[in-house]
Short mmCIF file of C-alpha atoms in Angstrom, two decimals:
data_model
loop_
_atom_site.label_atom_id
_atom_site.label_comp_id
_atom_site.label_asym_id
_atom_site.label_seq_id
_atom_site.Cartn_x
_atom_site.Cartn_y
_atom_site.Cartn_z
CA MET A 1 0.00 0.00 0.00
CA THR A 2 1.42 3.36 -0.96
CA LEU A 3 1.32 6.37 1.28
CA LEU A 4 -1.18 7.96 -1.07
CA ASP A 5 -3.48 4.96 -0.75
CA PHE A 6 -3.16 5.16 3.02
CA VAL A 7 -4.19 8.83 2.96
CA ASN A 8 -7.04 8.24 0.53
CA PHE A 9 -8.55 5.16 2.13
CA HIS A 10 -7.83 5.76 5.80
CA VAL A 11 -6.70 9.27 6.74
CA VAL A 12 -9.32 11.21 4.79
CA PRO A 13 -12.28 9.08 5.92
CA GLY A 14 -10.75 8.97 9.41
CA LEU A 15 -10.61 12.76 9.66
CA VAL A 16 -14.20 13.07 8.41
CA LEU A 17 -15.50 10.45 10.84
CA GLY A 18 -13.30 11.90 13.57
CA SER A 19 -14.75 15.39 13.10
CA ILE A 20 -18.25 13.91 13.39
CA TYR A 21 -17.33 12.01 16.56
CA ALA A 22 -15.71 15.15 17.93
CA LEU A 23 -18.95 17.14 17.60
CA GLY A 24 -20.80 14.36 19.41
CA ALA A 25 -18.13 13.85 22.06
CA ILE A 26 -18.11 17.56 22.91
CA GLY A 27 -21.81 17.31 23.72
CA VAL A 28 -21.23 14.22 25.85
CA THR A 29 -18.45 15.95 27.73
CA LEU A 30 -20.46 19.15 28.26
CA VAL A 31 -23.41 17.25 29.73
CA PHE A 32 -21.02 15.30 31.92
CA GLY A 33 -19.22 18.46 33.00
CA VAL A 34 -22.21 20.61 33.81
CA MET A 35 -24.90 18.04 34.71
CA ARG A 36 -22.61 15.22 35.88
CA PHE A 37 -24.34 12.34 34.11
CA ALA A 38 -23.90 10.14 31.04
CA HIS A 39 -26.48 11.25 28.50
CA LEU A 40 -27.59 8.11 26.67
CA ALA A 41 -30.00 9.98 24.41
CA HIS A 42 -27.12 11.84 22.80
CA GLY A 43 -26.86 9.56 19.78
CA ASP A 44 -30.57 9.63 19.09
CA LEU A 45 -30.55 13.39 19.42
CA ALA A 46 -28.04 13.30 16.55
CA THR A 47 -30.37 11.01 14.60
CA LEU A 48 -33.24 13.40 15.18
CA GLY A 49 -31.14 16.32 13.94
CA ALA A 50 -30.15 14.40 10.80
CA PHE A 51 -33.77 13.55 9.99
CA VAL A 52 -35.07 17.04 10.75
CA ALA A 53 -32.61 18.25 8.12
CA LEU A 54 -33.94 15.57 5.75
CA GLY A 55 -37.48 16.74 6.40
CA VAL A 56 -36.52 20.32 5.62
CA VAL A 57 -34.75 19.20 2.41
CA ARG A 58 -37.82 17.21 1.31
CA PHE A 59 -40.55 19.67 2.22
CA ALA A 60 -38.91 23.03 1.69
CA GLY A 61 -36.94 21.87 -1.33
CA VAL A 62 -33.69 23.45 -0.14
CA GLY A 63 -30.22 21.96 -0.19
CA PRO A 64 -28.96 20.03 2.85
CA TRP A 65 -26.62 22.87 3.94
CA GLN A 66 -29.54 25.28 4.21
CA ALA A 67 -31.34 22.67 6.32
CA LEU A 68 -28.47 22.30 8.80
CA PRO A 69 -29.15 25.48 10.87
CA VAL A 70 -32.84 24.53 11.13
CA ALA A 71 -31.92 21.05 12.33
CA MET A 72 -29.52 22.49 14.89
CA LEU A 73 -32.18 24.85 16.25
CA VAL A 74 -34.82 22.14 16.44
CA ALA A 75 -32.46 19.70 18.18
CA ALA A 76 -31.42 22.45 20.62
CA ALA A 77 -35.09 23.06 21.47
CA VAL A 78 -35.74 19.32 21.81
CA ALA A 79 -32.74 18.92 24.14
CA ILE A 80 -33.93 21.82 26.33
CA GLY A 81 -37.45 20.41 26.28
CA ALA A 82 -36.30 16.89 27.20
CA ASP A 83 -34.44 18.35 30.16
CA ARG A 84 -37.50 20.30 31.35
CA LEU A 85 -39.87 17.37 30.86
CA PHE A 86 -37.81 14.36 31.88
CA TYR A 87 -34.59 15.28 33.69
CA GLU A 88 -35.29 18.39 35.73
CA HIS A 89 -37.51 16.83 38.38
CA LEU A 90 -34.93 14.06 38.92
CA ARG A 91 -32.17 16.58 39.69
CA LYS A 92 -32.23 16.01 43.45
CA ARG A 93 -32.41 12.20 43.15
CA PRO A 94 -29.48 9.84 42.52
CA LEU A 95 -27.98 10.57 39.11
CA ILE A 96 -28.45 7.01 37.84
CA LEU A 97 -32.17 7.79 37.58
CA THR A 98 -31.42 10.59 35.13
CA VAL A 99 -29.15 8.27 33.15
CA ILE A 100 -31.98 5.74 32.85
CA ALA A 101 -34.44 8.51 31.98
CA SER A 102 -32.09 9.55 29.18
CA LEU A 103 -32.25 5.98 27.84
CA GLY A 104 -36.02 6.39 27.73
CA VAL A 105 -35.65 9.67 25.89
CA ALA A 106 -33.30 7.93 23.43
CA LEU A 107 -35.97 5.32 22.64
CA MET A 108 -38.65 8.00 22.30
CA LEU A 109 -36.59 10.10 19.89
CA ARG A 110 -35.72 7.06 17.78
CA SER A 111 -39.36 5.98 17.64
CA LEU A 112 -40.39 9.48 16.56
CA VAL A 113 -37.88 9.31 13.71
CA GLN A 114 -39.08 5.84 12.70
CA VAL A 115 -42.72 6.92 12.73
CA GLY A 116 -41.93 9.95 10.60
CA PHE A 117 -39.41 8.53 8.14
CA GLY A 118 -39.63 4.72 8.34
CA VAL A 119 -36.72 2.39 8.94
CA ASP A 120 -35.19 2.26 5.45
CA PRO A 121 -31.89 4.04 4.75
CA GLN A 122 -32.28 7.45 3.11
CA SER A 123 -30.02 10.17 1.83
CA TYR A 124 -30.05 13.94 1.36
CA VAL A 125 -29.08 13.86 -2.31
CA ARG A 126 -29.34 11.11 -4.88
CA GLY A 127 -26.56 9.86 -7.08
CA LEU A 128 -22.85 9.36 -6.57
CA VAL A 129 -20.51 12.25 -6.02
CA ARG A 130 -17.16 11.91 -7.72
CA PRO A 131 -14.23 13.02 -5.59
CA ASP A 132 -11.90 15.81 -6.70
CA VAL A 133 -8.20 15.03 -6.86
CA PHE A 134 -5.55 17.29 -5.33
CA PHE A 135 -1.97 16.03 -5.75
CA GLY A 136 -3.33 12.49 -5.88
CA ILE A 137 -5.44 12.92 -2.75
CA ARG A 138 -9.06 12.20 -3.50
CA VAL A 139 -11.58 14.17 -1.45
CA ARG A 140 -15.18 15.13 -1.97
CA GLU A 141 -16.32 18.67 -1.44
CA ARG A 142 -18.70 17.53 1.30
CA GLU A 143 -15.80 15.90 3.17
CA VAL A 144 -13.79 19.09 3.17
CA LEU A 145 -16.83 21.08 4.27
CA THR A 146 -17.60 18.56 7.01
CA VAL A 147 -14.16 18.90 8.57
CA LEU A 148 -14.07 22.69 8.15
CA THR A 149 -17.55 23.23 9.56
CA ALA A 150 -16.89 20.88 12.48
CA PHE A 151 -13.71 22.76 13.36
CA GLY A 152 -15.52 26.07 12.88
CA LEU A 153 -18.24 25.01 15.31
CA VAL A 154 -15.67 23.85 17.87
CA ALA A 155 -13.75 27.12 17.53
CA ALA A 156 -16.97 29.11 17.98
CA LEU A 157 -17.82 27.10 21.09
CA GLY A 158 -14.29 27.58 22.39
CA ALA A 159 -14.54 31.35 21.95
CA PHE A 160 -17.97 31.39 23.58
CA LEU A 161 -16.64 29.49 26.62
CA ALA A 162 -13.48 31.57 26.90
CA TYR A 163 -14.73 35.10 26.35
CA THR A 164 -18.42 35.53 27.01
CA ARG A 165 -20.20 36.10 30.29
CA TRP A 166 -22.46 33.06 29.99
CA GLY A 167 -19.69 30.91 28.53
CA LYS A 168 -17.65 31.61 31.63
CA ALA A 169 -20.69 30.87 33.78
CA MET A 170 -20.95 27.48 32.05
CA ARG A 171 -17.31 26.72 32.82
CA ALA A 172 -17.78 27.92 36.38
CA MET A 173 -20.75 25.63 36.89
CA SER A 174 -18.82 22.68 35.44
CA ASP A 175 -15.87 23.56 37.68
CA ASN A 176 -17.63 24.16 41.01
CA PRO A 177 -21.44 24.19 40.95
CA ASP A 178 -21.88 25.30 44.57
CA LEU A 179 -19.54 28.24 44.21
CA ALA A 180 -21.19 29.21 40.91
CA ARG A 181 -24.51 29.34 42.74
CA LEU A 182 -22.96 31.41 45.57
CA SER A 183 -21.64 33.80 42.94
CA GLY A 184 -25.19 34.45 41.77
CA VAL A 185 -25.11 32.33 38.59
CA ASP A 186 -28.64 31.30 37.67
CA THR A 187 -28.12 27.58 37.23
CA ARG A 188 -31.38 27.18 35.27
CA VAL A 189 -30.09 29.51 32.58
CA VAL A 190 -26.75 27.71 32.40
CA THR A 191 -28.53 24.34 32.25
CA ALA A 192 -30.80 25.43 29.39
CA LEU A 193 -27.85 26.99 27.57
CA THR A 194 -25.82 23.80 27.91
CA TRP A 195 -28.65 21.69 26.52
CA GLY A 196 -29.10 24.10 23.65
CA VAL A 197 -25.41 23.87 22.70
CA VAL A 198 -25.39 20.10 23.18
CA GLY A 199 -28.50 19.61 21.03
CA ALA A 200 -27.18 21.84 18.24
CA LEU A 201 -23.81 20.06 18.13
CA ALA A 202 -25.48 16.63 18.20
CA ALA A 203 -27.66 17.63 15.26
CA ALA A 204 -24.57 18.76 13.35
CA ALA A 205 -22.87 15.42 14.08
CA GLY A 206 -25.94 13.50 12.86
CA PHE A 207 -26.23 15.71 9.79
CA PHE A 208 -22.61 15.18 8.77
CA LEU A 209 -22.85 11.43 9.32
CA GLY A 210 -25.95 11.36 7.13
CA LEU A 211 -24.31 13.55 4.51
CA ASN A 212 -21.20 11.38 4.26
CA THR A 213 -22.90 8.00 4.56
CA GLU A 214 -26.65 7.57 4.73
CA LEU A 215 -29.47 8.29 7.16
CA ARG A 216 -30.67 5.38 9.26
CA SER A 217 -32.81 5.47 12.37
CA MET A 218 -30.10 3.61 14.31
CA MET A 219 -27.25 5.82 13.11
CA GLY A 220 -26.99 7.88 16.30
CA TRP A 221 -27.40 5.00 18.68
CA GLN A 222 -24.52 3.23 16.94
CA MET A 223 -22.44 6.38 17.26
CA LEU A 224 -22.97 6.53 21.03
CA LEU A 225 -20.11 4.19 21.92
CA PRO A 226 -17.42 5.95 19.83
CA MET A 227 -18.65 9.33 21.13
CA PHE A 228 -18.30 8.21 24.74
CA ALA A 229 -14.94 6.60 23.94
CA ALA A 230 -13.78 9.91 22.44
CA ALA A 231 -15.01 11.93 25.42
CA ILE A 232 -13.25 9.65 27.91
CA LEU A 233 -10.12 9.46 25.77
CA GLY A 234 -9.84 13.24 25.80
CA GLY A 235 -10.65 13.65 29.49
CA VAL A 236 -14.26 14.01 30.53
CA GLY A 237 -15.28 17.64 30.97
CA ARG A 238 -12.71 19.01 28.51
CA VAL A 239 -13.92 20.39 25.20
CA GLU A 240 -10.48 20.41 23.58
CA GLY A 241 -10.00 16.84 24.84
CA ALA A 242 -13.25 15.70 23.21
CA LEU A 243 -12.08 17.20 19.90
CA LEU A 244 -8.79 15.35 20.14
CA GLY A 245 -10.50 12.16 21.30
CA GLY A 246 -13.00 12.29 18.45
CA LEU A 247 -10.26 12.63 15.84
CA VAL A 248 -8.23 9.80 17.38
CA VAL A 249 -11.21 7.43 17.53
CA GLY A 250 -12.22 8.27 13.95
CA LEU A 251 -8.71 7.73 12.60
CA VAL A 252 -8.22 4.51 14.58
CA GLU A 253 -11.54 3.11 13.34
CA GLU A 254 -10.69 3.86 9.72
CA THR A 255 -7.14 2.49 9.93
CA SER A 256 -8.21 -0.61 11.85
CA VAL A 257 -9.51 -2.11 8.61
CA ILE A 258 -5.89 -2.59 7.53
CA PHE A 259 -5.40 -5.11 10.30
CA LEU A 260 -8.92 -6.31 11.08
CA PRO A 261 -11.95 -7.40 9.08
CA ALA A 262 -14.17 -4.37 8.41
CA GLN A 263 -16.97 -5.77 10.59
CA TYR A 264 -14.77 -5.14 13.63
CA LYS A 265 -14.39 -1.44 12.84
CA SER A 266 -16.85 -0.26 15.45
CA ALA A 267 -15.37 -2.61 18.05
CA THR A 268 -12.14 -0.61 18.03
CA ALA A 269 -13.87 2.28 19.79
CA PHE A 270 -14.91 -0.18 22.46
CA VAL A 271 -11.31 -1.35 22.85
CA ILE A 272 -10.13 2.27 23.18
CA LEU A 273 -12.81 2.89 25.80
CA LEU A 274 -11.84 -0.19 27.85
CA ALA A 275 -8.12 0.52 27.54
CA MET A 276 -8.53 4.14 28.66
CA LEU A 277 -10.75 3.20 31.61
CA ALA A 278 -8.21 0.57 32.68
CA VAL A 279 -5.03 2.59 32.19
CA ARG A 280 -5.85 6.27 32.47
CA PRO A 281 -9.50 7.00 33.28
CA THR A 282 -8.76 10.72 33.56
CA GLY A 283 -8.11 10.81 29.82
CA LEU A 284 -5.23 12.20 27.79
CA LEU A 285 -5.83 15.78 28.94
CA ARG A 286 -6.67 14.92 32.56
CA GLY A 287 -10.44 15.29 32.76
CA LYS A 288 -12.20 17.25 35.44
CA VAL A 289 -15.03 14.89 36.30
CA LEU A 290 -13.63 11.34 36.33
CA MET B 1 -23.69 50.90 71.00
CA ASN B 2 -25.87 52.85 68.67
CA PRO B 3 -28.46 50.49 67.17
CA GLY B 4 -28.24 52.34 63.85
CA MET B 5 -24.69 51.06 63.56
CA THR B 6 -25.73 47.42 63.63
CA LEU B 7 -25.08 45.73 60.30
CA LEU B 8 -25.98 42.13 61.09
CA SER B 9 -28.09 40.83 63.91
CA MET B 10 -29.09 37.22 64.56
CA GLU B 11 -31.78 36.95 67.22
CA ARG B 12 -32.52 33.63 68.91
CA VAL B 13 -31.89 31.68 65.70
CA THR B 14 -32.78 27.99 65.79
CA GLY B 15 -32.22 25.86 62.72
CA GLY B 16 -30.08 23.36 60.83
CA TYR B 17 -30.19 20.96 57.92
CA GLY B 18 -33.20 18.75 57.28
CA ASP B 19 -35.05 17.94 60.49
CA ALA B 20 -32.10 18.23 62.87
CA ASP B 21 -31.46 21.57 64.55
CA ILE B 22 -27.82 22.46 64.97
CA LEU B 23 -28.26 26.03 66.19
CA HIS B 24 -30.27 26.69 69.33
CA GLU B 25 -31.36 30.26 69.98
CA VAL B 26 -28.11 31.75 68.78
CA ASP B 27 -27.64 35.52 69.17
CA LEU B 28 -24.94 37.29 67.22
CA LYS B 29 -24.25 40.84 66.10
CA VAL B 30 -21.83 42.60 63.81
CA GLU B 31 -21.62 46.38 64.03
CA LYS B 32 -20.48 48.44 61.07
CA GLY B 33 -16.70 48.31 60.66
CA GLU B 34 -16.19 45.48 63.13
CA ILE B 35 -14.22 42.27 62.91
CA VAL B 36 -16.20 39.66 64.83
CA VAL B 37 -14.78 36.19 65.44
CA VAL B 38 -16.77 33.07 66.22
CA VAL B 39 -14.77 30.42 68.06
CA GLY B 40 -15.60 27.14 69.75
CA PRO B 41 -14.87 23.43 69.60
CA ASN B 42 -15.50 21.27 66.55
CA GLY B 43 -19.18 20.70 65.94
CA ALA B 44 -20.15 23.82 67.91
CA GLY B 45 -22.16 25.14 64.97
CA LYS B 46 -19.77 27.97 64.07
CA SER B 47 -19.89 27.39 60.34
CA THR B 48 -23.59 26.63 60.51
CA ALA B 49 -24.25 29.98 62.16
CA MET B 50 -22.40 31.69 59.33
CA LYS B 51 -24.22 29.72 56.67
CA ALA B 52 -27.53 30.66 58.30
CA VAL B 53 -26.73 34.32 57.55
CA PHE B 54 -26.14 33.41 53.91
CA GLY B 55 -29.35 31.44 53.46
CA LEU B 56 -27.65 28.06 53.28
CA VAL B 57 -29.27 26.74 56.45
CA ARG B 58 -32.94 26.32 57.21
CA VAL B 59 -33.80 28.84 59.92
CA ARG B 60 -36.73 27.42 61.88
CA ARG B 61 -37.15 30.10 64.51
CA GLY B 62 -35.66 33.47 65.22
CA HIS B 63 -34.73 36.47 63.08
CA ILE B 64 -31.77 37.56 61.01
CA TRP B 65 -31.52 41.26 60.19
CA PHE B 66 -29.03 42.62 57.73
CA ASP B 67 -28.80 46.35 57.16
CA GLY B 68 -32.42 46.81 58.16
CA SER B 69 -33.89 43.90 56.16
CA PRO B 70 -35.13 40.57 57.54
CA VAL B 71 -32.99 38.19 55.47
CA ALA B 72 -33.88 34.84 57.06
CA GLY B 73 -35.22 32.58 54.32
CA TRP B 74 -33.69 34.60 51.49
CA THR B 75 -31.79 32.76 48.76
CA PRO B 76 -28.01 33.29 48.61
CA ASP B 77 -28.12 35.26 45.36
CA ARG B 78 -30.61 37.71 46.87
CA ILE B 79 -28.41 38.11 49.95
CA VAL B 80 -25.37 38.67 47.72
CA ARG B 81 -27.19 41.52 46.01
CA ARG B 82 -27.92 43.04 49.43
CA GLY B 83 -24.18 43.24 50.19
CA VAL B 84 -23.08 40.05 51.93
CA CYS B 85 -20.38 37.84 50.42
CA TYR B 86 -19.37 34.45 51.70
CA VAL B 87 -16.11 32.52 51.37
CA PRO B 88 -16.64 28.80 52.05
CA GLN B 89 -13.95 26.88 53.89
CA VAL B 90 -13.22 24.35 51.14
CA ASP B 91 -13.72 24.26 47.37
CA ASN B 92 -13.79 28.03 47.37
CA VAL B 93 -12.20 28.70 43.97
CA PHE B 94 -12.90 27.68 40.39
CA ARG B 95 -9.85 25.44 39.95
CA ASP B 96 -9.74 25.31 36.16
CA MET B 97 -10.37 29.01 35.68
CA THR B 98 -7.66 31.63 35.89
CA VAL B 99 -7.22 33.89 38.90
CA HIS B 100 -8.61 36.77 36.87
CA GLU B 101 -11.63 34.75 35.77
CA ASN B 102 -12.25 33.72 39.37
CA LEU B 103 -12.44 37.37 40.35
CA GLU B 104 -14.65 38.06 37.35
CA MET B 105 -17.06 35.34 38.46
CA GLY B 106 -17.22 37.02 41.86
CA ALA B 107 -18.78 40.02 40.15
CA PHE B 108 -21.03 37.91 37.93
CA ILE B 109 -24.23 39.65 39.00
CA ARG B 110 -22.76 43.07 38.30
CA ARG B 111 -22.78 44.43 34.75
CA GLY B 112 -20.57 47.07 33.32
CA ASP B 113 -17.01 48.16 33.98
CA LEU B 114 -15.24 46.10 36.62
CA SER B 115 -11.83 47.76 36.41
CA ALA B 116 -12.25 49.66 39.70
CA ALA B 117 -13.18 46.44 41.49
CA PHE B 118 -10.22 44.60 39.93
CA ASP B 119 -7.87 47.42 40.97
CA LYS B 120 -9.16 47.31 44.52
CA VAL B 121 -8.82 43.54 44.86
CA TYR B 122 -5.39 43.37 43.21
CA GLY B 123 -4.40 46.24 45.52
CA LEU B 124 -5.39 44.15 48.55
CA PHE B 125 -3.71 41.02 47.18
CA PRO B 126 -0.58 42.14 45.32
CA ASP B 127 0.65 38.51 45.34
CA LEU B 128 -2.10 37.69 42.83
CA VAL B 129 -1.13 40.22 40.18
CA SER B 130 1.62 38.06 38.70
CA LYS B 131 -0.63 34.98 38.88
CA ARG B 132 -3.64 36.47 37.14
CA ARG B 133 -3.37 34.22 34.08
CA GLU B 134 -2.73 31.03 36.07
CA ALA B 135 -5.38 28.44 36.89
CA ALA B 136 -6.47 28.92 40.50
CA GLY B 137 -6.17 25.19 41.17
CA ARG B 138 -2.41 25.35 40.59
CA LEU B 139 -1.75 27.95 43.28
CA SER B 140 -0.56 27.23 46.81
CA GLY B 141 -3.15 26.95 49.59
CA GLY B 142 -2.53 30.45 50.86
CA GLN B 143 -2.72 32.03 47.42
CA ARG B 144 -5.88 30.09 46.69
CA GLN B 145 -7.37 31.51 49.88
CA MET B 146 -6.51 34.99 48.61
CA VAL B 147 -8.29 34.23 45.32
CA ALA B 148 -11.32 33.05 47.29
CA MET B 149 -11.39 36.23 49.37
CA GLY B 150 -10.73 38.37 46.33
CA ARG B 151 -13.63 36.73 44.50
CA ALA B 152 -15.92 37.59 47.40
CA LEU B 153 -14.68 41.19 47.53
CA MET B 154 -15.36 41.91 43.86
CA LEU B 155 -18.92 42.95 44.66
CA ASP B 156 -17.76 45.48 47.22
CA PRO B 157 -19.77 43.84 50.04
CA LYS B 158 -20.74 45.51 53.28
CA LEU B 159 -20.16 42.28 55.16
CA LEU B 160 -17.68 39.51 54.39
CA LEU B 161 -18.25 36.05 55.85
CA LEU B 162 -15.04 34.02 56.16
CA ASP B 163 -15.25 30.37 57.11
CA GLU B 164 -11.89 29.25 58.58
CA PRO B 165 -9.71 30.99 55.99
CA THR B 166 -6.51 29.74 57.65
CA ALA B 167 -7.45 26.05 57.83
CA GLY B 168 -4.52 23.96 56.66
CA LEU B 169 -2.21 26.92 56.07
CA SER B 170 1.32 27.33 57.41
CA PRO B 171 1.77 29.83 60.30
CA LYS B 172 3.40 32.26 57.87
CA TYR B 173 0.37 32.26 55.59
CA MET B 174 -1.99 32.40 58.59
CA GLU B 175 -0.35 35.67 59.64
CA ARG B 176 -0.61 36.95 56.08
CA ILE B 177 -4.31 36.09 55.86
CA PHE B 178 -5.03 37.77 59.20
CA GLU B 179 -3.12 40.82 57.98
CA ILE B 180 -5.32 40.89 54.89
CA VAL B 181 -8.45 40.56 57.02
CA ARG B 182 -7.41 43.76 58.81
CA ASP B 183 -6.65 45.46 55.49
CA VAL B 184 -10.08 44.49 54.20
CA ARG B 185 -11.70 45.98 57.27
CA ALA B 186 -9.63 49.11 56.81
CA ALA B 187 -11.10 49.28 53.30
CA GLY B 188 -14.55 49.61 54.90
CA VAL B 189 -15.81 46.03 54.94
CA SER B 190 -17.19 44.49 58.14
CA ILE B 191 -16.08 40.92 58.78
CA LEU B 192 -17.57 37.89 60.44
CA LEU B 193 -14.87 35.27 60.83
CA VAL B 194 -15.08 31.66 61.97
CA GLU B 195 -11.67 30.48 63.21
CA GLN B 196 -9.96 27.42 64.63
CA HIS B 197 -6.92 29.49 65.53
CA ALA B 198 -8.97 31.11 68.28
CA LYS B 199 -6.20 32.83 70.23
CA GLN B 200 -4.59 34.51 67.24
CA ALA B 201 -7.96 35.59 65.87
CA LEU B 202 -9.32 36.95 69.14
CA ALA B 203 -6.13 38.95 69.51
CA PHE B 204 -7.10 41.26 66.64
CA ALA B 205 -10.90 40.89 66.68
CA ASP B 206 -13.11 43.66 68.01
CA ARG B 207 -15.46 41.17 69.56
CA GLY B 208 -15.83 37.42 69.76
CA TYR B 209 -18.50 34.83 70.37
CA VAL B 210 -17.86 31.44 71.91
CA LEU B 211 -20.31 28.82 70.68
CA ALA B 212 -20.59 25.29 72.07
CA ALA B 213 -23.10 22.63 71.07
CA GLY B 214 -24.96 25.13 68.96
CA ARG B 215 -25.55 27.62 71.78
CA ASN B 216 -23.99 30.91 72.86
CA ARG B 217 -21.50 30.28 75.65
CA ARG B 218 -19.85 33.66 76.06
CA ASP B 219 -19.26 36.87 74.16
CA GLY B 220 -17.25 40.00 74.66
CA THR B 221 -14.30 41.91 73.31
CA GLY B 222 -11.48 39.82 71.95
CA GLY B 223 -9.25 40.85 74.85
CA ALA B 224 -11.85 40.01 77.50
CA LEU B 225 -12.43 36.54 76.06
CA LEU B 226 -8.70 35.87 75.89
CA ALA B 227 -8.34 36.94 79.53
CA ASP B 228 -11.24 34.78 80.72
CA PRO B 229 -9.65 31.78 82.50
CA GLU B 230 -12.66 29.51 81.99
CA ILE B 231 -12.79 30.22 78.24
CA ALA B 232 -9.05 29.73 78.00
CA ARG B 233 -9.24 26.38 79.79
CA LEU B 234 -12.28 25.05 77.91
CA PHE B 235 -11.87 26.38 74.40
CA LEU B 236 -8.51 27.91 73.77
CA GLY B 237 -6.33 24.99 74.80
CA GLY B 238 -5.09 26.36 78.15
#
């Protein structure tokens, strides 16, 4: 195998998949950081976002990129709504109850998608897209845009967390919730804001997965494991860690097919997860929560 | 003393967490410009009395007046807005945020230009100026305590509540913290201080209260309490 083949068949798809995992893992890590629980509905929130975009494409007749912001807004609203309806009143109970409730939300969201769109695979646009070639590297426009948009979203989130009043409040609440409350931070606002960001990023992850492969009602659920692996790999509670973790898991999955039968691709995320939990549960960038 | 000078007054406060009362008819006052120290053995309810002022304890009976308002039952953020700031004993900084961001969070409820508040706090804690871009969790215990106090002072409070600010610090840093407490008072802030280092604290306090088993045992000027042989024998370690 030449180096060019390696780049074309493993690095490019790995970066694309890694960017998608990164968007999902950042949501996982934010929920863990601010709310302190593992959000099992995260994958299905991504599925919902992907299919909302499909609905907009079908009914409004616009291109998938125009549908993305709509999907992000809808998923943000759904995430905030799920918190209000199903998680908020469990806040003072043991956290495992919220985790189980999120599993229920996952099943509900998936069922909604299946009722609306059926269970057959679908796609945003029909027909094959031929890749462009740059110096022998074959990439499709949508792959470049996926990686660029994912990084753009992460950079925007990073700037929001670093420089804005409510971004700092979010970090403060993730860092020390009691002290944030004593400082006069309205935790309900921070909670709603977190869910909004998490929902929007999940929708983007689902959209990009659908754009680069196809839309299936189980797509998000199957992405849950690699997203959690990426979040733990990077250090739970750290946004930059989740980005790194997502890219690593994506690249490892896509290069694993050199050594392993392709059916085992998704098992590699599981191996990463187990290895990290056994060796360094705080993650590469020393997480704040675990 | 002139009653118009009273900033904080707890009157026969009974309360605690859940169903159990920890405080029993506790009386406590802070006059404007005073440093008042609460001492007593472990489990005496010192920290609980302080938390009651800040709305973190359920007050079942009695009254708490702050600057003319009955504040018992208020939420902490409402009390903060009224001019009381509280520094918890542990976990009192945002570890992953910089020193500067910690101070900024202290003034979260205040909009607009904070540069005067920053100048004032950095003036009180010159040690922090060179550390402003460092994560608070990486500082030494004493410096972290300064960040915690600085955070609380960003809102320019009338009353500062300090819960054992010298716990776990070396004697050198303890002296430094006590020095800062006096500087803060000189800057016009009244202080209610809970302290394990009772002798050292009573030595510079205007007045002190001795609590035991959630009740008032004795109060008076710092000097009078230090000179009281019974207090010395029972609570100050001889």
